[in-house]
Coordinates of C-alpha atoms (C1' of nucleotides) in Angstrom, one line a residue:
Chain A
M1 CA -35.4 -2.4 17.7
S2 CA -35.4 0.3 15.1
G3 CA -38.3 -1.4 13.4
T4 CA -40.8 -0.4 16.0
V5 CA -40.3 3.3 15.5
D6 CA -41.2 5.3 12.4
L7 CA -38.0 6.8 11.1
S8 CA -37.1 9.0 8.2
P9 CA -34.3 7.5 6.1
E10 CA -32.0 10.3 7.5
H11 CA -32.8 9.4 11.1
A12 CA -32.5 5.8 10.2
R13 CA -29.0 6.4 9.0
L14 CA -28.0 7.9 12.3
V15 CA -29.7 5.3 14.5
R16 CA -28.1 2.5 12.5
K17 CA -24.7 4.0 12.9
L18 CA -25.1 4.4 16.7
E19 CA -26.5 0.9 17.0
T20 CA -23.4 -0.6 15.5
T21 CA -21.7 -0.2 18.9
E22 CA -24.4 0.5 21.4
R23 CA -27.7 -1.3 21.7
L24 CA -30.4 1.4 21.9
G25 CA -33.9 1.1 23.5
A26 CA -37.2 2.2 21.9
D27 CA -37.1 5.3 24.0
E28 CA -33.7 6.4 22.8
I29 CA -34.7 5.7 19.2
R30 CA -37.9 7.7 19.6
A31 CA -35.9 10.5 21.0
L32 CA -33.4 10.4 18.1
A33 CA -36.3 10.2 15.6
A34 CA -37.6 13.5 17.0
L35 CA -34.3 15.3 16.4
P36 CA -34.9 18.1 13.9
L37 CA -32.6 17.7 10.9
Q38 CA -31.9 20.3 8.4
I39 CA -30.9 18.7 5.1
R40 CA -28.5 20.4 2.8
D41 CA -26.7 19.5 -0.5
V42 CA -22.9 19.6 -0.5
E43 CA -20.8 20.5 -3.4
P44 CA -17.3 19.0 -3.9
E45 CA -14.5 21.3 -2.8
S46 CA -16.9 23.6 -0.9
D47 CA -16.3 24.1 2.8
I48 CA -19.1 23.0 5.2
V49 CA -17.5 24.6 8.3
R50 CA -14.3 26.5 8.4
E51 CA -11.4 26.7 10.9
G52 CA -12.3 29.4 13.4
D53 CA -16.0 29.1 13.0
R54 CA -18.3 28.6 16.0
P55 CA -20.9 26.3 14.7
A56 CA -24.3 25.8 16.4
A57 CA -25.0 22.5 14.8
C58 CA -23.2 19.2 14.0
C59 CA -23.3 17.7 10.6
L60 CA -24.3 14.2 9.8
V61 CA -23.1 12.8 6.5
L62 CA -26.0 11.3 4.5
E63 CA -24.5 10.8 1.1
G64 CA -21.1 11.3 -0.4
F65 CA -17.8 11.8 1.3
V66 CA -16.7 14.6 3.5
T67 CA -13.1 15.5 4.6
R68 CA -11.6 17.3 7.5
Y69 CA -8.4 19.2 6.8
K70 CA -6.0 21.8 8.1
M71 CA -3.8 24.2 6.2
A72 CA -0.1 24.3 7.2
G73 CA 1.2 27.5 5.8
E74 CA 1.7 28.2 2.0
G75 CA -1.0 26.1 0.4
Q76 CA 0.1 22.9 2.3
R77 CA -3.0 21.0 3.1
Q78 CA -3.2 18.1 5.4
I79 CA -6.3 15.9 5.3
L80 CA -7.1 14.7 8.8
S81 CA -9.8 12.3 8.1
I82 CA -12.3 11.1 5.5
H83 CA -15.9 10.7 6.5
I84 CA -18.5 8.4 5.0
P85 CA -22.3 8.3 5.3
G86 CA -23.6 7.8 8.8
E87 CA -20.7 9.7 10.5
I88 CA -20.8 13.0 12.3
P89 CA -17.4 14.6 11.5
D90 CA -17.8 17.7 13.7
L91 CA -19.4 16.1 16.7
Q92 CA -16.6 17.6 18.8
S93 CA -18.1 21.1 18.2
L94 CA -20.7 20.1 20.8
F95 CA -18.0 20.8 23.5
L96 CA -15.2 22.5 21.6
K97 CA -16.7 25.8 20.6
T98 CA -14.2 27.0 18.0
M99 CA -13.4 24.8 15.0
D100 CA -9.6 24.0 14.9
H101 CA -9.9 22.7 11.3
S102 CA -12.2 22.8 8.3
L103 CA -14.8 20.4 6.9
A104 CA -15.4 20.1 3.2
G105 CA -17.3 18.0 0.7
L106 CA -15.2 15.6 -1.3
T107 CA -17.9 14.6 -3.7
R108 CA -21.4 15.9 -4.3
G109 CA -23.5 14.7 -1.4
R110 CA -26.0 15.5 1.3
V111 CA -25.6 16.3 5.0
A112 CA -28.0 16.9 7.8
Y113 CA -27.5 19.6 10.4
I114 CA -28.4 18.7 13.9
A115 CA -28.5 21.7 16.2
H116 CA -26.4 21.5 19.3
T117 CA -29.2 22.4 21.7
P118 CA -31.5 19.4 21.2
L119 CA -28.5 17.2 21.0
Y120 CA -27.3 18.3 24.5
D121 CA -30.8 17.4 25.8
L122 CA -30.6 13.9 24.4
V123 CA -27.0 13.4 25.6
F124 CA -27.8 14.3 29.1
R125 CA -31.1 12.6 29.3
Y126 CA -30.1 9.3 27.7
P127 CA -26.9 7.7 29.0
Q128 CA -27.0 5.2 26.0
I129 CA -27.0 8.0 23.5
C130 CA -24.3 9.8 25.5
A131 CA -22.2 6.7 25.5
A132 CA -22.8 6.1 21.8
L133 CA -21.9 9.6 20.7
W134 CA -18.9 9.9 23.0
R135 CA -17.7 6.6 21.7
E136 CA -18.0 7.9 18.1
T137 CA -15.7 10.8 19.0
L138 CA -13.3 8.3 20.7
I139 CA -13.1 6.2 17.6
D140 CA -12.4 9.3 15.7
A141 CA -9.5 9.9 18.0
A142 CA -8.3 6.3 17.6
I143 CA -8.2 6.8 13.9
F144 CA -6.2 10.0 14.3
R145 CA -3.7 8.0 16.4
E146 CA -3.3 5.4 13.7
W147 CA -2.8 8.2 11.2
I148 CA -0.1 9.7 13.3
A149 CA 1.7 6.4 13.3
S150 CA 1.2 6.1 9.6
V151 CA 2.4 9.5 8.6
G152 CA 5.2 9.4 11.2
R153 CA 6.6 6.0 10.8
R154 CA 5.5 4.3 7.6
S155 CA 6.9 4.4 4.1
A156 CA 4.9 5.9 1.2
R157 CA 3.8 2.4 0.0
Q158 CA 2.7 1.4 3.5
R159 CA 0.8 4.6 4.0
V160 CA -1.2 4.3 0.8
A161 CA -1.9 0.7 1.3
H162 CA -2.9 1.3 4.9
M163 CA -5.3 4.0 3.9
L164 CA -7.0 1.9 1.2
C165 CA -7.4 -0.9 3.7
E166 CA -9.0 1.4 6.3
L167 CA -11.4 2.9 3.8
M168 CA -12.5 -0.5 2.5
V169 CA -13.2 -1.8 6.0
R170 CA -15.2 1.3 7.0
L171 CA -17.2 1.3 3.8
K172 CA -17.9 -2.4 4.1
A173 CA -19.2 -1.8 7.6
V174 CA -22.0 0.4 6.2
D175 CA -22.5 -1.7 3.1
L176 CA -21.0 0.8 0.8
A177 CA -18.5 -1.8 -0.5
S178 CA -18.7 -5.4 -1.3
N179 CA -16.4 -8.0 -2.8
N180 CA -13.5 -5.7 -1.9
V181 CA -14.7 -3.2 -4.5
M182 CA -15.4 0.4 -3.6
Q183 CA -16.0 3.7 -5.3
L184 CA -13.0 5.7 -4.3
P185 CA -13.8 9.4 -4.7
L186 CA -10.3 10.6 -4.0
T187 CA -8.0 12.1 -6.5
Q188 CA -4.4 11.2 -6.2
A189 CA -3.7 14.7 -5.0
E190 CA -6.2 14.2 -2.2
V191 CA -4.6 10.8 -1.2
A192 CA -1.4 12.8 -1.1
D193 CA -2.8 15.4 1.2
A194 CA -4.1 12.6 3.5
T195 CA -0.9 10.6 3.6
G196 CA 1.5 13.5 3.8
L197 CA 3.1 12.7 0.4
S198 CA 3.3 14.4 -3.0
A199 CA 0.7 13.6 -5.7
V200 CA 3.5 12.4 -8.0
H201 CA 4.7 10.0 -5.5
V202 CA 1.3 8.7 -4.7
N203 CA 0.9 8.0 -8.4
R204 CA 4.1 5.9 -8.5
V205 CA 3.1 4.0 -5.4
L206 CA -0.3 3.2 -6.8
Q207 CA 1.2 1.9 -10.0
E208 CA 3.5 -0.3 -7.9
L209 CA 0.5 -1.7 -5.9
R210 CA -1.2 -2.4 -9.2
A211 CA 1.8 -4.0 -10.7
D212 CA 2.1 -6.2 -7.6
G213 CA -1.5 -7.3 -8.2
L214 CA -2.7 -5.9 -4.9
I215 CA -5.2 -3.5 -6.3
I216 CA -7.1 -3.0 -9.5
S217 CA -8.6 0.3 -10.5
R218 CA -10.7 1.5 -13.4
G219 CA -11.7 5.2 -13.0
K220 CA -13.2 5.8 -9.5
M221 CA -13.7 2.1 -9.0
L222 CA -11.1 0.5 -6.8
E223 CA -10.8 -3.2 -6.1
I224 CA -8.5 -4.8 -3.6
A225 CA -7.5 -7.8 -5.5
D226 CA -5.2 -9.3 -2.8
W227 CA -6.6 -8.4 0.6
P228 CA -4.0 -10.2 2.7
G229 CA -1.3 -8.8 0.5
L230 CA -2.5 -5.2 0.8
K231 CA -3.0 -5.6 4.6
A232 CA 0.6 -6.8 4.9
A233 CA 1.8 -4.1 2.6
G234 CA 0.2 -1.5 4.8
Q235 CA 0.8 -3.1 8.2
F236 CA -3.0 -2.9 8.5
D237 CA -4.6 -4.2 11.7
P238 CA -8.3 -3.1 12.0
A239 CA -8.2 -3.3 15.8
Y240 CA -7.9 0.5 16.1
L241 CA -11.3 0.9 14.4
H242 CA -13.0 -0.7 17.4
M243 CA -15.6 -2.4 15.4
V244 CA -18.0 -4.8 17.0
V245 CA -18.1 -7.2 14.1
E246 CA -14.8 -7.7 12.4
V247 CA -15.2 -7.1 8.7
D248 CA -12.5 -8.9 6.9
Chain B
M1 CA -15.5 26.5 44.7
S2 CA -13.0 23.7 45.4
G3 CA -12.2 25.5 48.7
T4 CA -15.4 24.5 50.3
V5 CA -14.8 20.7 50.0
D6 CA -12.1 18.8 51.7
L7 CA -9.9 17.3 49.0
S8 CA -6.8 15.2 49.0
P9 CA -4.0 16.6 46.9
E10 CA -4.6 13.9 44.3
H11 CA -8.3 14.7 44.0
A12 CA -7.5 18.4 43.9
R13 CA -5.3 17.8 40.9
L14 CA -8.2 16.2 39.0
V15 CA -10.7 18.9 40.1
R16 CA -8.4 21.7 39.2
K17 CA -7.8 20.2 35.7
L18 CA -11.5 19.8 35.0
E19 CA -12.3 23.3 36.3
T20 CA -9.9 24.8 33.8
T21 CA -12.7 24.4 31.2
E22 CA -15.9 23.6 33.0
R23 CA -17.1 25.3 36.2
L24 CA -18.1 22.6 38.7
G25 CA -20.6 23.0 41.5
A26 CA -20.0 21.9 45.1
D27 CA -22.0 18.7 44.5
E28 CA -19.8 17.7 41.6
I29 CA -16.7 18.4 43.5
R30 CA -17.9 16.3 46.5
A31 CA -18.7 13.5 44.1
L32 CA -15.2 13.7 42.6
A33 CA -13.7 13.8 46.0
A34 CA -15.4 10.6 46.9
L35 CA -13.8 8.8 43.9
P36 CA -11.6 6.0 45.1
L37 CA -8.0 6.5 43.8
Q38 CA -5.4 3.9 43.8
I39 CA -2.0 5.5 43.8
R40 CA 1.0 3.8 42.2
D41 CA 4.6 4.8 41.4
V42 CA 5.7 4.7 37.8
E43 CA 9.1 3.9 36.6
P44 CA 10.6 5.4 33.4
E45 CA 10.3 3.1 30.4
S46 CA 7.8 0.8 32.1
D47 CA 4.4 0.2 30.5
I48 CA 1.4 1.3 32.5
V49 CA -1.1 -0.3 30.0
R50 CA -0.3 -2.1 26.9
E51 CA -1.9 -2.4 23.5
G52 CA -4.5 -5.1 23.5
D53 CA -5.2 -4.8 27.3
R54 CA -8.7 -4.3 28.5
P55 CA -8.2 -2.1 31.5
A56 CA -10.9 -1.7 34.2
A57 CA -9.5 1.7 35.3
C58 CA -8.3 5.0 33.9
C59 CA -5.0 6.5 35.0
L60 CA -4.6 10.0 36.2
V61 CA -1.1 11.4 36.0
L62 CA -0.1 13.0 39.3
E63 CA 3.6 13.5 38.9
G64 CA 6.1 13.1 36.1
F65 CA 5.4 12.6 32.4
V66 CA 3.6 9.8 30.7
T67 CA 3.6 8.9 27.0
R68 CA 1.3 7.1 24.6
Y69 CA 2.9 5.2 21.8
K70 CA 2.3 2.6 19.1
M71 CA 4.8 0.3 17.5
A72 CA 4.8 0.2 13.7
G73 CA 6.7 -2.9 12.9
E74 CA 10.4 -3.6 13.4
G75 CA 11.1 -1.5 16.5
Q76 CA 9.7 1.6 14.9
R77 CA 8.0 3.5 17.7
Q78 CA 5.7 6.4 17.2
I79 CA 4.9 8.5 20.2
L80 CA 1.3 9.7 20.0
S81 CA 1.1 12.1 22.8
I82 CA 2.9 13.3 25.9
H83 CA 0.9 13.7 29.2
I84 CA 1.6 15.9 32.1
P85 CA 0.2 15.9 35.6
G86 CA -3.6 16.4 35.8
E87 CA -4.3 14.6 32.6
I88 CA -6.0 11.2 32.1
P89 CA -4.3 9.7 29.1
D90 CA -6.5 6.6 28.8
L91 CA -9.8 8.1 29.5
Q92 CA -11.0 6.6 26.2
S93 CA -10.8 3.2 27.8
L94 CA -14.1 4.1 29.5
F95 CA -15.8 3.4 26.2
L96 CA -13.2 1.7 24.0
K97 CA -12.7 -1.6 25.8
T98 CA -9.5 -2.7 24.1
M99 CA -6.4 -0.5 24.1
D100 CA -5.2 0.3 20.6
H101 CA -1.9 1.7 21.9
S102 CA 0.3 1.6 25.0
L103 CA 1.0 3.9 27.9
A104 CA 4.3 4.2 29.5
G105 CA 6.1 6.3 32.1
L106 CA 8.7 8.8 30.6
T107 CA 10.1 9.8 33.9
R108 CA 9.8 8.5 37.4
G109 CA 6.4 9.6 38.6
R110 CA 3.1 8.8 40.2
V111 CA -0.3 8.0 38.8
A112 CA -3.7 7.3 40.4
Y113 CA -6.0 4.6 39.0
I114 CA -9.7 5.5 38.9
A115 CA -11.9 2.4 38.4
H116 CA -14.3 2.6 35.5
T117 CA -17.4 1.7 37.5
P118 CA -17.5 4.6 39.8
L119 CA -16.5 6.9 37.0
Y120 CA -19.5 5.8 34.9
D121 CA -21.8 6.6 37.8
L122 CA -20.4 10.2 38.0
V123 CA -20.5 10.7 34.3
F124 CA -24.1 9.7 34.0
R125 CA -25.3 11.4 37.1
Y126 CA -23.5 14.8 36.7
P127 CA -23.8 16.4 33.3
Q128 CA -21.0 18.8 34.1
I129 CA -18.6 16.1 34.9
C130 CA -19.7 14.3 31.7
A131 CA -19.1 17.4 29.7
A132 CA -15.7 18.1 31.4
L133 CA -14.4 14.6 30.8
W134 CA -15.8 14.3 27.3
R135 CA -14.2 17.6 26.6
E136 CA -10.8 16.3 27.8
T137 CA -11.0 13.5 25.3
L138 CA -11.9 15.9 22.6
I139 CA -9.0 18.1 23.3
D140 CA -6.9 15.0 23.1
A141 CA -8.2 14.4 19.7
A142 CA -7.6 18.0 18.7
I143 CA -3.9 17.6 19.7
F144 CA -3.8 14.4 17.6
R145 CA -5.1 16.4 14.6
E146 CA -2.4 19.0 15.0
W147 CA 0.2 16.3 15.2
I148 CA -1.0 14.7 12.0
A149 CA -0.6 18.1 10.3
S150 CA 2.8 18.4 11.9
V151 CA 4.1 15.1 10.9
G152 CA 2.4 15.1 7.6
R153 CA 3.3 18.6 6.3
R154 CA 5.9 20.3 8.4
S155 CA 9.7 20.2 8.0
A156 CA 11.9 18.7 10.7
R157 CA 12.7 22.2 12.1
Q158 CA 9.0 23.1 12.2
R159 CA 8.0 19.9 13.9
V160 CA 10.5 20.2 16.7
A161 CA 9.8 23.9 17.2
H162 CA 6.1 23.2 17.2
M163 CA 6.4 20.4 19.7
L164 CA 8.5 22.5 22.1
C165 CA 5.9 25.3 21.9
E166 CA 3.0 23.0 22.6
L167 CA 4.7 21.5 25.6
M168 CA 5.6 24.9 27.0
V169 CA 2.1 26.2 26.7
R170 CA 0.6 23.1 28.3
L171 CA 3.1 23.1 31.2
K172 CA 2.5 26.7 31.8
A173 CA -1.2 26.1 32.1
V174 CA -0.7 23.9 35.1
D175 CA 2.1 26.0 36.5
L176 CA 4.9 23.6 35.7
A177 CA 6.8 26.1 33.7
S178 CA 7.4 29.8 34.2
N179 CA 9.5 32.4 32.4
N180 CA 9.5 30.1 29.4
V181 CA 11.7 27.6 31.2
M182 CA 10.7 24.0 31.6
Q183 CA 12.2 20.7 32.7
L184 CA 12.1 18.7 29.5
P185 CA 12.3 15.1 30.4
L186 CA 12.6 13.8 26.8
T187 CA 15.7 12.4 25.3
Q188 CA 16.4 13.4 21.7
A189 CA 15.5 9.8 20.7
E190 CA 12.1 10.4 22.3
V191 CA 11.6 13.7 20.5
A192 CA 12.4 11.8 17.3
D193 CA 9.8 9.1 18.1
A194 CA 7.2 11.9 18.7
T195 CA 8.0 13.9 15.6
G196 CA 8.6 11.0 13.2
L197 CA 12.2 11.9 12.7
S198 CA 15.5 10.2 13.4
A199 CA 17.4 11.0 16.6
V200 CA 20.4 12.2 14.7
H201 CA 18.3 14.7 12.7
V202 CA 16.6 15.9 15.9
N203 CA 20.0 16.6 17.3
R204 CA 20.9 18.8 14.3
V205 CA 17.7 20.6 14.4
L206 CA 18.1 21.4 18.1
Q207 CA 21.5 22.7 17.5
E208 CA 20.1 24.9 14.8
L209 CA 17.4 26.2 17.0
R210 CA 20.0 27.0 19.7
A211 CA 22.3 28.6 17.2
D212 CA 19.4 30.8 16.0
G213 CA 18.9 31.9 19.6
L214 CA 15.4 30.5 19.8
I215 CA 16.1 28.1 22.6
I216 CA 18.7 27.6 25.4
S217 CA 19.2 24.2 27.1
R218 CA 21.3 23.0 29.9
G219 CA 20.7 19.4 30.7
K220 CA 17.0 18.7 31.1
M221 CA 16.3 22.4 31.5
L222 CA 15.0 24.0 28.3
E223 CA 14.3 27.7 27.9
I224 CA 12.5 29.3 25.0
A225 CA 14.7 32.3 24.6
D226 CA 12.7 33.8 21.7
W227 CA 9.0 32.9 22.0
P228 CA 7.7 34.7 18.9
G229 CA 10.7 33.3 17.0
L230 CA 10.0 29.8 18.0
K231 CA 6.3 30.1 17.4
A232 CA 7.0 31.3 13.9
A233 CA 9.6 28.6 13.3
G234 CA 7.0 26.0 14.3
Q235 CA 3.9 27.7 12.8
F236 CA 2.5 27.4 16.3
D237 CA -0.9 28.7 17.0
P238 CA -2.3 27.5 20.3
A239 CA -6.0 27.6 19.2
Y240 CA -6.1 23.9 18.8
L241 CA -5.4 23.4 22.5
H242 CA -8.8 25.0 23.3
M243 CA -7.6 26.7 26.5
V244 CA -9.9 29.1 28.2
V245 CA -7.1 31.4 29.2
E246 CA -4.6 32.0 26.5
V247 CA -1.1 31.4 28.0
D248 CA 1.4 33.2 25.9
Chain C
dC1 C1' 36.3 6.1 38.7
dG2 C1' 34.1 3.0 35.6
dT3 C1' 30.0 2.1 33.0
dG4 C1' 26.0 2.8 30.5
dT5 C1' 23.1 6.2 28.5
dT6 C1' 22.7 10.3 25.8
dA7 C1' 24.5 13.8 22.7
dT8 C1' 27.3 15.0 18.8
dT9 C1' 29.9 14.5 14.4
dG10 C1' 30.9 13.1 9.7
dA11 C1' 30.3 10.4 5.5
dC12 C1' 27.2 8.5 2.6
dC13 C1' 22.7 7.3 0.8
dA14 C1' 17.7 6.6 -0.1
dA15 C1' 13.2 8.2 -0.2
dC16 C1' 10.5 11.3 -1.6
dA17 C1' 9.8 16.3 -3.4
dT18 C1' 9.7 19.4 -7.2
dC19 C1' 9.3 20.9 -11.8
dA20 C1' 7.7 20.6 -16.2
dA21 C1' 5.6 18.4 -19.9
dA22 C1' 2.6 15.0 -22.2
dC23 C1' -1.1 12.2 -22.1
dT24 C1' -5.9 10.6 -20.6
dT25 C1' -10.4 11.1 -19.0
dA26 C1' -14.6 13.2 -18.0
dG27 C1' -17.6 16.8 -18.4
dT28 C1' -19.8 20.6 -21.1
dG29 C1' -22.1 23.0 -24.6
dG30 C1' -23.3 23.4 -29.3
Chain D
dC1 C1' -22.5 13.0 -31.1
dC2 C1' -18.6 15.6 -31.5
dA3 C1' -15.3 19.1 -30.3
dC4 C1' -13.4 21.6 -26.6
dT5 C1' -11.8 22.2 -22.1
dA6 C1' -10.5 21.4 -17.6
dA7 C1' -9.2 18.2 -14.3
dG8 C1' -6.6 14.4 -13.3
dT9 C1' -2.9 11.0 -14.3
dT10 C1' 1.5 9.6 -15.9
dT11 C1' 6.4 10.2 -17.1
dG12 C1' 11.2 11.8 -16.8
dA13 C1' 14.8 14.5 -15.0
dT14 C1' 16.8 16.5 -11.1
dG15 C1' 17.2 18.2 -6.3
dT16 C1' 16.8 18.0 -1.2
dT17 C1' 15.5 16.6 3.1
dG18 C1' 16.3 13.7 6.3
dG19 C1' 17.8 8.6 7.2
dT20 C1' 21.5 5.2 8.3
dC21 C1' 25.8 3.8 10.0
dA22 C1' 29.6 4.2 12.8
dA23 C1' 32.6 6.4 15.7
dT24 C1' 33.6 9.7 19.4
dA25 C1' 32.5 12.8 23.1
dA26 C1' 30.0 14.3 27.1
dC27 C1' 27.3 13.2 31.0
dA28 C1' 25.0 11.0 35.0
dC29 C1' 25.1 7.8 38.4
dG30 C1' 26.3 4.3 41.5

DNA sequence: CGTGTTATTGACCAACATCAAACTTAGTGG
DNA sequence: CCACTAAGTTTGATGTTGGTCAATAACACG
């Protein structure tokens, strides 16, 4: 399908993502290809949108990792989600005018801004695009639910294992990981902010997972050495990711 | 607006909810009024939909409370959200075919099933209805995000206080609470499952909140005696609920 | 009135937080 | 290419929040 329309690499990224769940016709792809994108570099640590902002555009991740987070009083940060290339972390801003959380780069990377106005047009003109984008926001919510369950009811070891499994599966789905090896761009402090733990404890858990032969890490590189083992350790079941093709 | 069209009380509930955020025209309201509803009674504790199901309808809460939950191994339950009349807890099933969590009655109540098929028609024919429903799912997600922050980074006291604040604000918005008094249909064990705590600890926290004069409770009745106090105790800021009219 | 559910209490314990210091790694400029 | 620095990781010691267990008390309901 996407072969018949001339696409910039950036538009291709978007189309490819949406096509993972919804088959798009040539018309839809042409319409997406015509979407004006404004490309911007992202620095690690720097906010892309901030809680309280009223953005006029959504942001498509092209390269690098992006995170959503909330502050909970006194420097306590909670990371709400991690976003990888192809995703639109603040798609919700299309209908929720005011940001209730912030968006920041995790690594050096690139994002593309898609203005709300042309996006509305597409959404209301092409049911398939509407469905695909709506679905994206729903999968987002599904991941939030799983994180609630994780943070609420799982032990530190389970939470960390679960998070690693989730990241691996999502990265594999967009070919950013193979052979159970990924470039994990998170510091232990960031893993802590995502799992609701302290950095020190995350460190100890990671050591434990290494000692148990479940993972191997050298620098940013992280390999899941024992996939069934890590899945079990994290009670990980990918159903909540609602992927069409199970990556496993 | 809604006055000009003849609406059953059940349809009125739905229209009213959607109109809290999106102004609907007479056409849209007529279309909603024509939606076939299948009414059903709900028993407390009984599942309405179960994880793994592939429902062909969404469920509108008419009376009583409904909860979404996930099991996390060995009888560990995590409540993901609490739903009050007017809400459609499983709206996401419209685009996510398989349920990744379960839905159960919390109290005796009534729900209306809306089949997916006529709902698709409405959504793709009326942009306003699409926007209103999409928005509902996005607010859902916003509440999930806040819960992640709560469970991940707030103390037991903060979590419980926060949850009571949220429930009060949402109930007020649909006139199910006034004067900071609500009928709280949750047992302490359920509050525990929602906040990721143990029932025993929830009990102690509630006693503390009572002792501090923040809340008063007699049976199921719960009064927030010191609203600013409880808000502060729970770091509660209603922005994430994205209400048009601030209830405070 | 009984009977089952929910709330409350106390004793004890485990998981994880906090603090502080040492060590390692990666990045930078000369 | 090396020295210097800042960021990230690791370690140990100690503290606290909240969990678990078990028993009792208070309700709610038929």
